[in-house]
Amino acid sequence: MLDTPEAVVEALRENHDRPHGLPRTVTAEELVEAAEAFEKQDVLVTALLELMTAYEFTGEHRKSPVTFARLLKLWDTDPELFSEWEGHQVFWRFKWVTTSLLQVPEMPLATVHGWIDRMRERYEEADHGIQPVAAMRYRVAEHTGTGATDAYDLWATRPRTGLSDCEACETRQHARHRADQGDDTAALETWRPVLEGLQSCEEEPQASQARALLPLLRSGRTDEARSHHLTGYRKVRGGTGTQEEVGLHLEFCALSRNEGRGLEILAENRSLFEATAAPHSHLGFLTGVEVLLARLTAAGHDDTAVAGPPGRTWTAAGLLAHVRTEAEALAAAFDARNGTSAVGDARRARLDRRPLLDEPLPLGLRAATSGLAPVAAPAAAPAELPGDFGTLVREARRLAREGNPGAARLWKRIDERLAEDPAVAGDETGPVELLHAETAEQRAHDLWREGQRDERAAALADTIERFERLRMPWHALSGRALLLVGTTLRSTADPEDDSATDSGADSAVGGAPADWTEVREALANLLSGTEKLLVDVPLDGEALGEGEAAYGADLRVERALGYLAVRYCATSVACRELLDAQGRAGHGGEEAPEGAAGSTASGTEDLRRRFEEYATLLHTEAERLGHPHQAANVHQLRAELAWRSGDPTGAERELRTALEKIEAAGRPWRRPRPSALLAQVLLGLERPQEAVELLHGALADAVAHDDTTFAYASTYMLLGHASTHLGDPSGAVRHLSEAAARFDQEEDARGATEARLQLAGVLSRSGQRADAVAVLESVLADEETAGLDERALAQARLDFGRGLRDLEEYLPAAEQLLVLADTVADWPEQDRPILTLVAAEAATALALADRWDAATIVYERAVAAHAEAPNPPQIALMMREFARLAVLARETEGVDTALEHLARADAVLAAVPDDDGFAAWFERGEVHYRRARVLSVAERFEEALPEAEAAVAAHEEGGGDGELPRAEAVRLAALIEGNGLERVDAAVARLTEAAARCRMTGHEEAADVLDALSRQFRSR
């Protein structure tokens, strides 16, 4: 019931703590109505101020001046109704009215100027400085484009007053002025205190973050631009009072080539299409939308579904036309009111901007809703394909024989030409059936790399059949070898490839069949066929038919490559069987699959000898036939065995030999994979600098040779990992963001999520907690498509909840932790301590959010979970935090409650067995320390001092680990003794001894703190 002034005041206090938005505004309007009923109108003053605040921060600029007019009338009638703070607000909010009037195009400019004149008169009458008046005149000049430079000088050269905008907001205005002058460097330097968190307010840094995005991109400071987008957007999304900033983030997405991210932001802010109470800010939002949609339609995405005003479905082209019409009308209305073209010119300048980057800026976020691939800049034209079909085929075959990845593009074009006109094949290319077999073989490789193994097997079977009809036995046999490996191994690498591994992925010899005996039999048949062919059709023998005849002088090379491909496949399978046997032996001799030869040590040695036999033969034959790059494959397989066997030095040696052979063969396009694997090995050997150099080289080689099959995503992820080891968090963030984006393009949800979790970890550890929260929020936006298992998802949610708590977003943090508590409640008994931890953290977050009733319920849930699955440190921490917060929330009357929490913490610690294995000294010391502080608040200093001394004694048990908490406990004891009990000499003696001890143990900073307090006491 709101029938008393006290009830209304309490309701106003509660409403003030709510986030800005429609519910808060509606409630504020209702409270004004309730306050009007009271004879004394001091409550009405408070209610009107609260209502005006709600209007200001939700963009209700049409209503704000009317509310202020009522306040001003009350001020003129009876200023005694106003408290000192409320009186100050009357003058402060003159500025709000000016900006509100400027926001509405129907408001004549003469009225705006007249209001500023009235503001100046009021300020001078009250003996206030007029710098804020000059600031308002500059706002108008900037808006209209008339006399802005002079107005800026008049404002900027006047001293600040108590009614000036806060430093952060004034910094924004100074920086914007420099950016408008075209000086991004000066603008960003001016913005630095806000962007680095040295200045802030309710509007900052998020308002400046949005405006600094393009200057940062133009200045090449893309890492900072990414960070400010991630953190700034979270603070402005969905806000009717921040729609201009949302528009700037949309523009940033368009100009950084993140159109898909822009569509997500559009969907999240659909309600802003109807937020028209602040027309100028609304124009800023619509212009950002227009920039984004214009980019999409220019790239041919006219029919892409987009989120627009509620009530109908929209395409990009349809919404663009709608927004353009509305924005043009608004801009014209402002220009008509102002008598200048400034607003329309500013809008047109934004629309004329073009993307600032050649490639999409990796943001580290998952594209959860749009499904739109980034609209990249037109790529540099690849080498022109031969127009003559015969030349095209000859070049494709030449590149394929060399293992050059550039062959893939040529085979694709050949396939297209054949589909357009089968008669394009001529005598010089051989029969059209040969071309179909070759392009089918290329499709099989593509399907394997895309993970479509069943489709790949069917394509290979088709290829083999075609080669057999053409009487090309070596090609058919190598196809059978590939088919055998493909059905035996689980891998993302191509078995025909000249490498054993993909960086960051499973080995090319990964996986295990159900029956190795069957595999060995199939392999024996394959090798038997090889031996027969060597006798019947020597590698340098005559062609058997028109298919092989088409290769002419290159036939011997084609046959040799087919032969070596069979040998390589046989060696790969032998390697995998050996690894499978070693893996089972390493897991305690698990029951071996049927037919496995490696279930005993002697069996494993048999497999090792078998592998070496195949490897040696492959190496010898590759050298004999003049294909040393194939010999390099042997060294890569041996490196794989060494790495998996715990011999990284041996793996390094083999990989370096492989790279030497590749170099000697003059085939640099084969370097990327062994280079990436060597980098992984070097990381294991704690040599990250060398690893980084190799990874950069691998990426450069892959790009230079048009290798679309290289594992770019996992290589970037490995590069991020290596950068972390080098202490280069900025590099790690760039590379992990790139990895996540590439995994997205490959539709590898799990890889993308793992990259983002690593990215969030790097961001969090480097102090960029808000960035980490944005990334984790993206991961958890749609759990089903994140590719996470239950435990990884739980860890991500825990990190997200903790990140929100660290950002003081306590209620959202509690919500995440409560969801997690419900999830882990069903986990097996051995995992129950996790429930205790999560419930304790959720209870603390609720208490921090001042939701004490809910916090108490969850607190008891944590205690109950602890009874079943003890987690003493976490429960004791929760109880200490509740003690601290109880005193803060209820001041003196919270002391008894705080002491009760600490008594419960004592009981928890007393019940822990002595051999439990955790630092009991620390927990006891912290409980004593907290009790001393609680008692100090109650001015019970005689009781507080022994508790502080008990904390000192407890931390002393921790030896070196306890020195810093011991020093803090000494500091508290000295404060109690010197200030509370007025025993200054004793306090100084205590501090002197503790400072000397800190210096002896190397804690200079702690010693300085103690010495400073000692000097304060002595100065008395």
GROMACS .gro file of C-alpha atoms in nm, residues 588-881:
model
  294
  588GLY     CA    1   4.677  -5.176  -1.798
  589GLY     CA    2   4.633  -5.448  -2.056
  590GLU     CA    3   4.265  -5.398  -2.137
  591GLU     CA    4   4.102  -5.679  -2.323
  592ALA     CA    5   4.231  -5.661  -2.680
  593PRO     CA    6   4.003  -5.654  -2.981
  594GLU     CA    7   3.969  -5.980  -3.163
  595GLY     CA    8   4.276  -6.059  -3.366
  596ALA     CA    9   4.495  -5.797  -3.204
  597ALA     CA   10   4.857  -5.902  -3.205
  598GLY     CA   11   4.974  -5.645  -2.954
  599SER     CA   12   4.812  -5.770  -2.636
  600THR     CA   13   5.151  -5.879  -2.500
  601ALA     CA   14   5.495  -5.721  -2.492
  602SER     CA   15   5.625  -5.977  -2.744
  603GLY     CA   16   5.325  -5.911  -2.968
  604THR     CA   17   5.396  -5.539  -2.959
  605GLU     CA   18   5.756  -5.602  -3.062
  606ASP     CA   19   5.631  -5.817  -3.351
  607LEU     CA   20   5.416  -5.526  -3.465
  608ARG     CA   21   5.708  -5.287  -3.429
  609ARG     CA   22   5.928  -5.511  -3.646
  610ARG     CA   23   5.648  -5.538  -3.900
  611PHE     CA   24   5.605  -5.162  -3.913
  612GLU     CA   25   5.981  -5.110  -3.953
  613GLU     CA   26   5.990  -5.363  -4.232
  614TYR     CA   27   5.718  -5.177  -4.422
  615ALA     CA   28   5.870  -4.836  -4.337
  616THR     CA   29   6.218  -4.935  -4.451
  617LEU     CA   30   6.086  -5.073  -4.778
  618LEU     CA   31   5.878  -4.760  -4.843
  619HIS     CA   32   6.180  -4.540  -4.770
  620THR     CA   33   6.410  -4.743  -4.995
  621GLU     CA   34   6.164  -4.758  -5.281
  622ALA     CA   35   6.085  -4.385  -5.259
  623GLU     CA   36   6.454  -4.301  -5.283
  624ARG     CA   37   6.511  -4.553  -5.565
  625LEU     CA   38   6.221  -4.422  -5.770
  626GLY     CA   39   6.322  -4.059  -5.721
  627HIS     CA   40   6.045  -3.946  -5.488
  628PRO     CA   41   6.224  -3.841  -5.169
  629HIS     CA   42   5.916  -3.657  -5.045
  630GLN     CA   43   5.755  -4.000  -5.006
  631ALA     CA   44   6.055  -4.103  -4.797
  632ALA     CA   45   5.971  -3.804  -4.578
  633ASN     CA   46   5.639  -3.973  -4.500
  634VAL     CA   47   5.828  -4.255  -4.329
  635HIS     CA   48   5.996  -4.009  -4.097
  636GLN     CA   49   5.660  -3.852  -4.015
  637LEU     CA   50   5.514  -4.190  -3.924
  638ARG     CA   51   5.816  -4.265  -3.708
  639ALA     CA   52   5.773  -3.923  -3.546
  640GLU     CA   53   5.415  -4.013  -3.467
  641LEU     CA   54   5.525  -4.334  -3.298
  642ALA     CA   55   5.794  -4.154  -3.100
  643TRP     CA   56   5.554  -3.879  -2.989
  644ARG     CA   57   5.288  -4.125  -2.879
  645SER     CA   58   5.551  -4.336  -2.703
  646GLY     CA   59   5.669  -4.047  -2.487
  647ASP     CA   60   5.984  -3.970  -2.686
  648PRO     CA   61   5.945  -3.608  -2.803
  649THR     CA   62   6.316  -3.577  -2.876
  650GLY     CA   63   6.294  -3.870  -3.116
  651ALA     CA   64   5.982  -3.717  -3.272
  652GLU     CA   65   6.165  -3.388  -3.324
  653ARG     CA   66   6.457  -3.566  -3.489
  654GLU     CA   67   6.235  -3.757  -3.731
  655LEU     CA   68   6.030  -3.449  -3.824
  656ARG     CA   69   6.337  -3.240  -3.891
  657THR     CA   70   6.466  -3.516  -4.118
  658ALA     CA   71   6.130  -3.520  -4.298
  659LEU     CA   72   6.149  -3.145  -4.354
  660GLU     CA   73   6.505  -3.177  -4.485
  661LYS     CA   74   6.392  -3.434  -4.741
  662ILE     CA   75   6.100  -3.216  -4.846
  663GLU     CA   76   6.338  -2.924  -4.887
  664ALA     CA   77   6.578  -3.135  -5.090
  665ALA     CA   78   6.295  -3.249  -5.313
  666GLY     CA   79   6.206  -2.884  -5.385
  667ARG     CA   80   5.846  -2.927  -5.277
  668PRO     CA   81   5.772  -2.650  -5.024
  669TRP     CA   82   5.398  -2.711  -5.044
  670ARG     CA   83   5.456  -3.029  -4.844
  671ARG     CA   84   5.608  -2.843  -4.547
  672PRO     CA   85   5.296  -2.718  -4.362
  673ARG     CA   86   5.184  -3.042  -4.198
  674PRO     CA   87   5.519  -3.168  -4.067
  675SER     CA   88   5.600  -2.812  -3.960
  676ALA     CA   89   5.279  -2.789  -3.760
  677LEU     CA   90   5.341  -3.128  -3.598
  678LEU     CA   91   5.697  -3.031  -3.513
  679ALA     CA   92   5.563  -2.715  -3.350
  680GLN     CA   93   5.336  -2.929  -3.135
  681VAL     CA   94   5.632  -3.142  -3.032
  682LEU     CA   95   5.840  -2.834  -2.949
  683LEU     CA   96   5.560  -2.701  -2.732
  684GLY     CA   97   5.579  -3.026  -2.538
  685LEU     CA   98   5.951  -2.963  -2.502
  686GLU     CA   99   5.877  -2.612  -2.366
  687ARG     CA  100   6.024  -2.432  -2.668
  688PRO     CA  101   5.731  -2.208  -2.761
  689GLN     CA  102   5.929  -1.947  -2.956
  690GLU     CA  103   6.045  -2.206  -3.207
  691ALA     CA  104   5.693  -2.347  -3.221
  692VAL     CA  105   5.546  -2.006  -3.304
  693GLU     CA  106   5.796  -1.953  -3.586
  694LEU     CA  107   5.717  -2.294  -3.734
  695LEU     CA  108   5.342  -2.239  -3.714
  696HIS     CA  109   5.365  -1.902  -3.885
  697GLY     CA  110   5.578  -2.065  -4.153
  698ALA     CA  111   5.328  -2.349  -4.197
  699LEU     CA  112   5.040  -2.105  -4.241
  700ALA     CA  113   5.238  -1.893  -4.485
  701ASP     CA  114   5.331  -2.199  -4.694
  702ALA     CA  115   4.974  -2.326  -4.699
  703VAL     CA  116   4.842  -1.990  -4.817
  704ALA     CA  117   5.118  -1.942  -5.072
  705HIS     CA  118   5.046  -2.276  -5.235
  706ASP     CA  119   4.665  -2.255  -5.227
  707ASP     CA  120   4.636  -2.547  -4.987
  708THR     CA  121   4.266  -2.549  -4.904
  709THR     CA  122   4.304  -2.885  -4.729
  710PHE     CA  123   4.540  -2.764  -4.457
  711ALA     CA  124   4.404  -2.762  -4.100
  712TYR     CA  125   4.407  -2.384  -4.063
  713ALA     CA  126   4.166  -2.376  -3.769
  714SER     CA  127   4.354  -2.621  -3.551
  715THR     CA  128   4.686  -2.461  -3.648
  716TYR     CA  129   4.563  -2.120  -3.534
  717MET     CA  130   4.444  -2.279  -3.211
  718LEU     CA  131   4.789  -2.432  -3.159
  719LEU     CA  132   4.942  -2.092  -3.237
  720GLY     CA  133   4.721  -1.935  -2.971
  721HIS     CA  134   4.836  -2.199  -2.724
  722ALA     CA  135   5.200  -2.132  -2.812
  723SER     CA  136   5.150  -1.755  -2.775
  724THR     CA  137   5.011  -1.814  -2.428
  725HIS     CA  138   5.326  -2.004  -2.334
  726LEU     CA  139   5.531  -1.712  -2.466
  727GLY     CA  140   5.350  -1.469  -2.239
  728ASP     CA  141   5.182  -1.298  -2.535
  729PRO     CA  142   4.812  -1.280  -2.443
  730SER     CA  143   4.732  -1.035  -2.724
  731GLY     CA  144   4.872  -1.277  -2.980
  732ALA     CA  145   4.689  -1.566  -2.816
  733VAL     CA  146   4.359  -1.376  -2.834
  734ARG     CA  147   4.408  -1.299  -3.204
  735HIS     CA  148   4.499  -1.654  -3.297
  736LEU     CA  149   4.229  -1.823  -3.089
  737SER     CA  150   3.967  -1.584  -3.228
  738GLU     CA  151   4.083  -1.673  -3.578
  739ALA     CA  152   4.070  -2.043  -3.492
  740ALA     CA  153   3.713  -2.013  -3.365
  741ALA     CA  154   3.602  -1.829  -3.679
  742ARG     CA  155   3.760  -2.091  -3.905
  743PHE     CA  156   3.607  -2.379  -3.709
  744ASP     CA  157   3.272  -2.205  -3.756
  745GLN     CA  158   3.328  -2.190  -4.132
  746GLU     CA  159   3.409  -2.561  -4.128
  747GLU     CA  160   3.091  -2.626  -3.923
  748ASP     CA  161   3.305  -2.791  -3.656
  749ALA     CA  162   3.105  -2.689  -3.349
  750ARG     CA  163   3.320  -2.874  -3.100
  751GLY     CA  164   3.646  -2.732  -3.235
  752ALA     CA  165   3.501  -2.381  -3.233
  753THR     CA  166   3.379  -2.418  -2.877
  754GLU     CA  167   3.711  -2.553  -2.754
  755ALA     CA  168   3.887  -2.258  -2.917
  756ARG     CA  169   3.647  -2.018  -2.746
  757LEU     CA  170   3.692  -2.178  -2.408
  758GLN     CA  171   4.068  -2.143  -2.445
  759LEU     CA  172   4.013  -1.784  -2.558
  760ALA     CA  173   3.798  -1.708  -2.254
  761GLY     CA  174   4.068  -1.853  -2.030
  762VAL     CA  175   4.337  -1.634  -2.186
  763LEU     CA  176   4.118  -1.324  -2.159
  764SER     CA  177   4.034  -1.394  -1.797
  765ARG     CA  178   4.393  -1.461  -1.694
  766SER     CA  179   4.511  -1.142  -1.868
  767GLY     CA  180   4.261  -0.929  -1.676
  768GLN     CA  181   4.010  -0.890  -1.961
  769ARG     CA  182   3.725  -1.038  -1.761
  770ALA     CA  183   3.447  -0.858  -1.945
  771ASP     CA  184   3.579  -0.990  -2.278
  772ALA     CA  185   3.591  -1.341  -2.134
  773VAL     CA  186   3.231  -1.313  -2.016
  774ALA     CA  187   3.119  -1.204  -2.364
  775VAL     CA  188   3.289  -1.508  -2.520
  776LEU     CA  189   3.145  -1.751  -2.264
  777GLU     CA  190   2.800  -1.600  -2.310
  778SER     CA  191   2.834  -1.669  -2.682
  779VAL     CA  192   2.930  -2.031  -2.614
  780LEU     CA  193   2.635  -2.087  -2.383
  781ALA     CA  194   2.381  -1.903  -2.599
  782ASP     CA  195   2.272  -2.230  -2.758
  783GLU     CA  196   2.409  -2.523  -2.562
  784GLU     CA  197   2.280  -2.787  -2.804
  785THR     CA  198   2.492  -2.656  -3.090
  786ALA     CA  199   2.804  -2.585  -2.885
  787GLY     CA  200   2.930  -2.941  -2.920
  788LEU     CA  201   3.019  -2.965  -2.550
  789ASP     CA  202   2.980  -3.269  -2.331
  790GLU     CA  203   2.802  -3.225  -1.999
  791ARG     CA  204   3.114  -3.167  -1.793
  792ALA     CA  205   3.272  -2.920  -2.032
  793LEU     CA  206   2.942  -2.735  -2.044
  794ALA     CA  207   2.930  -2.727  -1.665
  795GLN     CA  208   3.282  -2.583  -1.646
  796ALA     CA  209   3.192  -2.318  -1.902
  797ARG     CA  210   2.885  -2.219  -1.703
  798LEU     CA  211   3.084  -2.206  -1.380
  799ASP     CA  212   3.342  -1.980  -1.545
  800PHE     CA  213   3.061  -1.766  -1.687
  801GLY     CA  214   2.891  -1.730  -1.350
  802ARG     CA  215   3.218  -1.639  -1.181
  803GLY     CA  216   3.295  -1.389  -1.455
  804LEU     CA  217   2.959  -1.218  -1.410
  805ARG     CA  218   3.021  -1.204  -1.036
  806ASP     CA  219   3.363  -1.045  -1.091
  807LEU     CA  220   3.192  -0.782  -1.309
  808GLU     CA  221   2.951  -0.718  -1.019
  809GLU     CA  222   2.658  -0.853  -1.221
  810TYR     CA  223   2.556  -1.047  -0.916
  811LEU     CA  224   2.200  -1.148  -0.999
  812PRO     CA  225   2.281  -1.287  -1.346
  813ALA     CA  226   2.578  -1.465  -1.187
  814ALA     CA  227   2.351  -1.625  -0.929
  815GLU     CA  228   2.107  -1.734  -1.201
  816GLN     CA  229   2.383  -1.912  -1.393
  817LEU     CA  230   2.518  -2.080  -1.081
  818LEU     CA  231   2.171  -2.197  -0.976
  819VAL     CA  232   2.117  -2.353  -1.320
  820LEU     CA  233   2.450  -2.528  -1.278
  821ALA     CA  234   2.360  -2.645  -0.926
  822ASP     CA  235   2.047  -2.813  -1.062
  823THR     CA  236   2.256  -2.978  -1.334
  824VAL     CA  237   2.526  -3.122  -1.109
  825ALA     CA  238   2.275  -3.236  -0.846
  826ASP     CA  239   2.213  -3.545  -1.062
  827TRP     CA  240   2.581  -3.629  -1.107
  828PRO     CA  241   2.735  -3.944  -0.954
  829GLU     CA  242   2.816  -3.951  -0.583
  830GLN     CA  243   3.189  -3.902  -0.633
  831ASP     CA  244   3.116  -3.567  -0.802
  832ARG     CA  245   2.890  -3.434  -0.525
  833PRO     CA  246   3.151  -3.190  -0.383
  834ILE     CA  247   3.092  -2.991  -0.702
  835LEU     CA  248   2.733  -2.931  -0.593
  836THR     CA  249   2.858  -2.802  -0.260
  837LEU     CA  250   3.092  -2.560  -0.436
  838VAL     CA  251   2.834  -2.434  -0.685
  839ALA     CA  252   2.558  -2.391  -0.426
  840ALA     CA  253   2.795  -2.198  -0.198
  841GLU     CA  254   2.898  -1.965  -0.480
  842ALA     CA  255   2.535  -1.916  -0.586
  843ALA     CA  256   2.435  -1.826  -0.230
  844THR     CA  257   2.716  -1.570  -0.208
  845ALA     CA  258   2.616  -1.417  -0.543
  846LEU     CA  259   2.257  -1.379  -0.423
  847ALA     CA  260   2.376  -1.212  -0.105
  848LEU     CA  261   2.592  -0.975  -0.311
  849ALA     CA  262   2.280  -0.897  -0.517
  850ASP     CA  263   2.100  -0.811  -0.191
  851ARG     CA  264   1.851  -1.096  -0.243
  852TRP     CA  265   1.878  -1.215   0.115
  853ASP     CA  266   1.571  -1.439   0.130
  854ALA     CA  267   1.682  -1.640  -0.172
  855ALA     CA  268   2.043  -1.630  -0.054
  856THR     CA  269   1.949  -1.785   0.280
  857ILE     CA  270   1.764  -2.071   0.110
  858VAL     CA  271   2.058  -2.151  -0.117
  859TYR     CA  272   2.298  -2.109   0.177
  860GLU     CA  273   2.119  -2.391   0.358
  861ARG     CA  274   2.120  -2.598   0.041
  862ALA     CA  275   2.498  -2.561   0.030
  863VAL     CA  276   2.527  -2.662   0.396
  864ALA     CA  277   2.310  -2.969   0.329
  865ALA     CA  278   2.523  -3.061   0.026
  866HIS     CA  279   2.834  -3.023   0.241
  867ALA     CA  280   2.693  -3.271   0.492
  868GLU     CA  281   2.677  -3.533   0.215
  869ALA     CA  282   2.984  -3.428   0.015
  870PRO     CA  283   3.219  -3.215   0.225
  871ASN     CA  284   3.394  -2.916   0.072
  872PRO     CA  285   3.518  -2.733   0.383
  873PRO     CA  286   3.714  -2.450   0.218
  874GLN     CA  287   3.421  -2.351   0.000
  875ILE     CA  288   3.164  -2.365   0.280
  876ALA     CA  289   3.390  -2.172   0.517
  877LEU     CA  290   3.445  -1.909   0.249
  878MET     CA  291   3.069  -1.876   0.197
  879MET     CA  292   3.011  -1.831   0.568
  880ARG     CA  293   3.284  -1.567   0.594
  881GLU     CA  294   3.136  -1.379   0.301
   0.00000   0.00000   0.00000
